[in-house]
Tab-separated table of C-alpha atoms in Angstrom:
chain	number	residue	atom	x	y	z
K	435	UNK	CA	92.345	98.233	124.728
K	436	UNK	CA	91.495	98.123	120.980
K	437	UNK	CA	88.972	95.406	119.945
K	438	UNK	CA	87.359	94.705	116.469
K	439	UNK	CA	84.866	91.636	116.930
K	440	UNK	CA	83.428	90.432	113.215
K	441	UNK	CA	80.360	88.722	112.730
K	442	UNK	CA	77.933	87.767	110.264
K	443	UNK	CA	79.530	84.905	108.626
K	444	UNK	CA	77.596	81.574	107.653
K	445	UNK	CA	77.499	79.434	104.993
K	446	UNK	CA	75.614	81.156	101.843
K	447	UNK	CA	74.351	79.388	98.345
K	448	UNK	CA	75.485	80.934	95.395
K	449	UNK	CA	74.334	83.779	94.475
K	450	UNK	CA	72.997	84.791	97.724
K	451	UNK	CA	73.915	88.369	100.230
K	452	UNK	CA	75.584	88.520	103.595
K	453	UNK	CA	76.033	91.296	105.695
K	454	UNK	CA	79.402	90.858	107.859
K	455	UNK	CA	79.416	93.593	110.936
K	456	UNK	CA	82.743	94.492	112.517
K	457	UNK	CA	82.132	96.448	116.193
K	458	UNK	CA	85.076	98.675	117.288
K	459	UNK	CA	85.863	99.493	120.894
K	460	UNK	CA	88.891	101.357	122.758
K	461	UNK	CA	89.553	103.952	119.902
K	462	UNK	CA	88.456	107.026	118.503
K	463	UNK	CA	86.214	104.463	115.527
K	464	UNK	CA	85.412	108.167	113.560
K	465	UNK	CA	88.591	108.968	113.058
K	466	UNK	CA	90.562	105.961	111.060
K	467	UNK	CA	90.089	104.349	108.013
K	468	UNK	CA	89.118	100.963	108.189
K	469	UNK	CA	89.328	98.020	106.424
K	470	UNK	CA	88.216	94.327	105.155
K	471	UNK	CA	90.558	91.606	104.791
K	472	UNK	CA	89.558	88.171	103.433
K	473	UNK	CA	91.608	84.958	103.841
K	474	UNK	CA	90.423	82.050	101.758
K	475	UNK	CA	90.898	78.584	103.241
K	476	UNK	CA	94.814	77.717	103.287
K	477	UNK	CA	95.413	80.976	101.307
K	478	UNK	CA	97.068	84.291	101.947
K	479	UNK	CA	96.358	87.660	102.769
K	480	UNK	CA	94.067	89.688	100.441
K	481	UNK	CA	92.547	93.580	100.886
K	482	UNK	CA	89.039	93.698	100.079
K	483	UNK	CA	88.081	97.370	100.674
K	484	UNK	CA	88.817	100.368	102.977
K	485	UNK	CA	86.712	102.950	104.121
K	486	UNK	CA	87.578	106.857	105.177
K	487	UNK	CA	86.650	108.252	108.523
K	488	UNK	CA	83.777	110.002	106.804
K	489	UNK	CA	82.722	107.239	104.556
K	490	UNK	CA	83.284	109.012	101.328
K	491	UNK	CA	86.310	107.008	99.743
K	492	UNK	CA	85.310	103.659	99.598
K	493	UNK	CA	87.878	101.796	96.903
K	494	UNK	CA	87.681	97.981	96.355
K	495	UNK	CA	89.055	95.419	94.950
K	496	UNK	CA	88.416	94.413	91.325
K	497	UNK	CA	87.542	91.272	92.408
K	498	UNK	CA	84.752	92.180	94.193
K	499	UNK	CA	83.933	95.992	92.683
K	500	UNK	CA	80.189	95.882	91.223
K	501	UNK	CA	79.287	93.080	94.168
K	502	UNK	CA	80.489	94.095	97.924
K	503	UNK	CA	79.854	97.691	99.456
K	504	UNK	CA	81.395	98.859	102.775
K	505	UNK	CA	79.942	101.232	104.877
K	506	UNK	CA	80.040	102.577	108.312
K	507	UNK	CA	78.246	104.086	111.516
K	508	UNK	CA	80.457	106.258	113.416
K	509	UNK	CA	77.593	106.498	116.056
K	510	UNK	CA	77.708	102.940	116.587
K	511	UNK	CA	81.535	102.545	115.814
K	512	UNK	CA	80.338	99.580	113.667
K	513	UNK	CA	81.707	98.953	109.990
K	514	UNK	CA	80.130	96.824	108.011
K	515	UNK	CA	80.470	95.015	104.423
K	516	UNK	CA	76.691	93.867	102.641
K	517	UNK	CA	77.876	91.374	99.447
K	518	UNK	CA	76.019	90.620	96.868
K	519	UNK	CA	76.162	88.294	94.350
K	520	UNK	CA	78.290	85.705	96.139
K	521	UNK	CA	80.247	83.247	94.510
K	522	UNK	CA	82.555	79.942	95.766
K	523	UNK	CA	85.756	82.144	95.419
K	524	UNK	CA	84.365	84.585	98.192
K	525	UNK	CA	84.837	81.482	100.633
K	526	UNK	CA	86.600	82.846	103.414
K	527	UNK	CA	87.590	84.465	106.665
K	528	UNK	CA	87.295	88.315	106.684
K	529	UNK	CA	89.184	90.041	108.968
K	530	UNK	CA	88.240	94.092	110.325
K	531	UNK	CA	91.280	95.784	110.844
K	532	UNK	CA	92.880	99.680	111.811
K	533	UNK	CA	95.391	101.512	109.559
K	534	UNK	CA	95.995	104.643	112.258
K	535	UNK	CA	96.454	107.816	111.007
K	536	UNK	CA	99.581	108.837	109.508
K	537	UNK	CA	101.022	105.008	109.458
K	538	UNK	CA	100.443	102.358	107.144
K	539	UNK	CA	100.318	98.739	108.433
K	540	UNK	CA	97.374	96.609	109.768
K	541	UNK	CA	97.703	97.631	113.491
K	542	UNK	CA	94.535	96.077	114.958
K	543	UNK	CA	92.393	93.043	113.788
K	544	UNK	CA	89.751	91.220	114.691
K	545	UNK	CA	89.356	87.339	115.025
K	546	UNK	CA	87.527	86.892	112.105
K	547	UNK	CA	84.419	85.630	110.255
K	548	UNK	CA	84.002	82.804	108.058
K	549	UNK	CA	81.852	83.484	105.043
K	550	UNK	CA	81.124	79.688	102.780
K	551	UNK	CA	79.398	79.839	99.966
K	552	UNK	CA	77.947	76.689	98.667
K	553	UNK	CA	75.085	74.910	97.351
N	244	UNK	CA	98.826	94.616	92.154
N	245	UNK	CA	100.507	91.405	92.255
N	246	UNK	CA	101.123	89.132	95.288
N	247	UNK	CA	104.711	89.789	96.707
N	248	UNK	CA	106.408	86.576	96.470
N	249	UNK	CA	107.750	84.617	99.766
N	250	UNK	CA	109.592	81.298	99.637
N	251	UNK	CA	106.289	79.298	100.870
N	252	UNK	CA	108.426	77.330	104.167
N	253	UNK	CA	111.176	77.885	106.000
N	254	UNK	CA	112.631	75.955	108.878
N	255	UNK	CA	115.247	75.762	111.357
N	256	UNK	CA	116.251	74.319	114.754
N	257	UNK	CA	115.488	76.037	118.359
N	258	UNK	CA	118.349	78.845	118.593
N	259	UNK	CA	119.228	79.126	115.092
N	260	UNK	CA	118.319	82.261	113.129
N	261	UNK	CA	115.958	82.501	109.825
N	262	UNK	CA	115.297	84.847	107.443
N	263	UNK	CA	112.031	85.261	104.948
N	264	UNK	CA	112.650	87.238	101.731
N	265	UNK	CA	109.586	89.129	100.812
N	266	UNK	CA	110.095	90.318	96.492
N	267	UNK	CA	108.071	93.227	95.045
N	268	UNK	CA	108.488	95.448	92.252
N	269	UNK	CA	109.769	99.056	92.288
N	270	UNK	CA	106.364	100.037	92.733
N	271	UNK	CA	105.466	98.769	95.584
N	272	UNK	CA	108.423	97.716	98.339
N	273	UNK	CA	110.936	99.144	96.199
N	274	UNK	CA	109.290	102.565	96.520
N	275	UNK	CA	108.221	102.810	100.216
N	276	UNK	CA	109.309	102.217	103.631
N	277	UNK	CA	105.863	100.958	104.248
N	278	UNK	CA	106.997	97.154	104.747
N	279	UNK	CA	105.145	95.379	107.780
N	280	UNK	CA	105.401	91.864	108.687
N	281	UNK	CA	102.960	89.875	110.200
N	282	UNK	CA	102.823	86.515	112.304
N	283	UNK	CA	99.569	83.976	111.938
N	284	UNK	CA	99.315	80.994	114.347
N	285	UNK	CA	96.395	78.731	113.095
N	286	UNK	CA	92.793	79.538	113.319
N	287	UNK	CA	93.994	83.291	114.656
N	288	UNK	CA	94.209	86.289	113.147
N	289	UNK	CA	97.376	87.920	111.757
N	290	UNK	CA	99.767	90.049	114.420
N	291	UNK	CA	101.836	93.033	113.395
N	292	UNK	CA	105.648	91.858	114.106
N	293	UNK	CA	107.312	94.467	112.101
N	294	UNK	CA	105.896	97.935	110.492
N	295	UNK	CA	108.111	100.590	108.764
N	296	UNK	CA	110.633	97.734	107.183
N	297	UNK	CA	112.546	97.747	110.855
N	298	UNK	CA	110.209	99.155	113.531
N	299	UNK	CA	109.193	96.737	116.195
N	300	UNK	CA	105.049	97.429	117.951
N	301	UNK	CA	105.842	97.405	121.940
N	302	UNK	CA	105.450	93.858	123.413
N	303	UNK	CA	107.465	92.610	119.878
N	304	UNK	CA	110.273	90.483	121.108
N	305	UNK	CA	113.633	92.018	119.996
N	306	UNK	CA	114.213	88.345	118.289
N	307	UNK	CA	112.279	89.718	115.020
N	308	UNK	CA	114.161	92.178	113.158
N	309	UNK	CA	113.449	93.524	109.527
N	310	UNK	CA	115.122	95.214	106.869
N	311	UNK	CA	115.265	95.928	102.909
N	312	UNK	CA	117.553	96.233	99.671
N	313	UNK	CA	115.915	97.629	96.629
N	314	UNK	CA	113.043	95.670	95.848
N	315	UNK	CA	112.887	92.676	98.650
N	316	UNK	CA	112.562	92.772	102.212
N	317	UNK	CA	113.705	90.664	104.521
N	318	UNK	CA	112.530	89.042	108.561
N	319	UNK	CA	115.128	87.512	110.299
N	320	UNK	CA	113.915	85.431	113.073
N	321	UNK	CA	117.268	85.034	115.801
N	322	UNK	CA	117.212	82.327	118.877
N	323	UNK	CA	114.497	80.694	117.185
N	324	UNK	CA	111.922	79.367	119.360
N	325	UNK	CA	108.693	76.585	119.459
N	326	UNK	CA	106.247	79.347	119.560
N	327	UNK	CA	107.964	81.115	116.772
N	328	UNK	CA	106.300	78.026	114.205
N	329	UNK	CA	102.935	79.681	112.105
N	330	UNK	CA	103.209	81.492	108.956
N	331	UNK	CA	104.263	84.975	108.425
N	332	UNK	CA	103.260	87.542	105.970
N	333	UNK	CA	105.005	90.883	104.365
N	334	UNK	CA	103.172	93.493	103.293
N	335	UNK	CA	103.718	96.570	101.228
N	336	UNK	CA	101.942	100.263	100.527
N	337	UNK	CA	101.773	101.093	96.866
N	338	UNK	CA	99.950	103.865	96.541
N	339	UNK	CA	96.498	104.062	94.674
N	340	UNK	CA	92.939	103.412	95.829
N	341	UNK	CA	93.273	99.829	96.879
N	342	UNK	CA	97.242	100.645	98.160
N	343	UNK	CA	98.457	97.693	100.472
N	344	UNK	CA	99.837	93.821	98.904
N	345	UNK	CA	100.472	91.303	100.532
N	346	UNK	CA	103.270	88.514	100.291
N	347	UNK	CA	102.152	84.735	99.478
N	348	UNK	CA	102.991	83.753	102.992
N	349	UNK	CA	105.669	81.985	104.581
N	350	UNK	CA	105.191	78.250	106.970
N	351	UNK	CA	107.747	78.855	110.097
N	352	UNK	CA	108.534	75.585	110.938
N	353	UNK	CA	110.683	74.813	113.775
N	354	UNK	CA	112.483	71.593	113.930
C-alpha cells in the first residue's frame, strides 16, 4: 500500500525557514517524480514544485522560485521542501503526492502539513 | 497558467444527478486528455475520482463519470448520495516545467 506521511509544519514568523519532509512507503520512491502541493486556508489546489527521479529537474512555481527548494533522498525514500524567506501568503497545507510514470494525475497523497506564518 | 474556472457550488437532492463544468483554454484542457478530477472531504486530502477525462482508479464508484468538449470538462455525479457532499477539483496537464492547473474548486452539497 502506497503511503506519503508529511511533516514539518508549524507556525513560522515572517521571514523565517521550514523544512517540510514527506516519507514514501509501498513504491519504487526512485523511480517517480514527485511533487508539492499547497492548499491555503479555504482555497484551492495549487502546484508548488516537482522533482525527477534523479533530482535534476526541479521546476517551481513563480510564486515561490528564488525562496523554496525541493530535494530528495532516494536512500531514504524521503522528499523534502526547505523554504526560505516565508511570507503570510505561504500559509497553508502542503500536500506530497505521486505522478506515476507514463500518466499524469495526482495518484497518491499524503494527509498533509500545515505551514502558518505569522508574527 | 491560470486557474481553470468551476462554478464554486453545486447542489442537488439524494438520487438526482450533477454535473461540474471545469473551463480552460486551448492550452491546457483543450489540448490534452490529461483531465483528472478529484474529491476533498474536509480536513482530508484530495482523492483521484477521475484521470484521463473518463477513466475511473479501481475502488471509484461507477456513479462518477467524466467527459470533455473542446475546452471544458465536465463530472457528472448520478444517484447522488450524503457522502458524495465535499468539494471537487479538475485538473489539467499543460505542458511546460510547472505543467499541471488546477480548477477553483467546486462545494458538493447535497440537499
Amino acid at each position: 500500500e502506497v503511503q506519503l506521511v508529511e511533516s514539518g509544519g508549524g507556525l513560522v514568523q515572517p521571514g523565517g525557514s521550514l523544512r517540510l519532509s514527506c516519507a514514501a512507503s509501498g513504491f519504487t520512491f526512485s523511480s517517480f517524480w514527485m511533487h508539492w502541493v499547497r492548499q491555503a486556508p479555504g482555497k484551492g489546489l495549487v502546484c508548488v514544485s516537482r522533482i525527477n527521479p534523479d533530482g535534476t529537474n526541479t521546476p517551481y512555481a513563480d510564486s515561490v522560485k528564488g525562496r523554496f527548494t525541493i530535494s530528495r533522498d532516494n536512500a531514504k525514500n524521503t522528499l523534502y521542501l526547505q523554504m526560505n524567506s516565508l511570507r503570510a501568503e505561504d500559509t497553508a497545507v502542503y500536500y506530497c503526492a505521486t505522478v506515476h510514470s507514463g500518466s499524469f494525475h495526482f495518484d497518491n497523497w499524503g494527509q498533509g502539513t500545515l505551514v502558518t506564518v505569522s508574527s | 497558467q491560470s486557474a481553470l474556472t468551476q462554478p464554486a457550488s453545486v447542489s442537488g437532492s439524494p438520487g438526482q444527478s450533477i454535473t461540474i463544468s471545469c473551463t480552460g483554454a486551448s492550452s491546457d484542457v483543450g489540448s490534452y486528455k490529461f483531465v483528472s478530477w478529484y474529491q476533498q472531504h474536509p480536513g482530508k486530502a484530495p482523492k483521484l475520482m477521475i484521470f484521463e477525462v473518463t477513466r475511473r482508479p479501481s475502488g471509484v464508484s461507477d456513479r462518477f463519470s467524466g467527459s470533455k468538449s473542446g475546452n471544458t470538462a465536465s463530472l457528472t455525479i448520478s444517484g447522488l448520495q450524503a457522502e458524495d457532499e465535499a468539494d471537487y477539483y479538475c485538473c489539467s496537464y499543460a505542458g511546460g516545467s510547472t505543467p499541471y492547473v488546477f480548477g477553483t474548486g467546486t462545494k458538493v452539497t447535497v440537499l
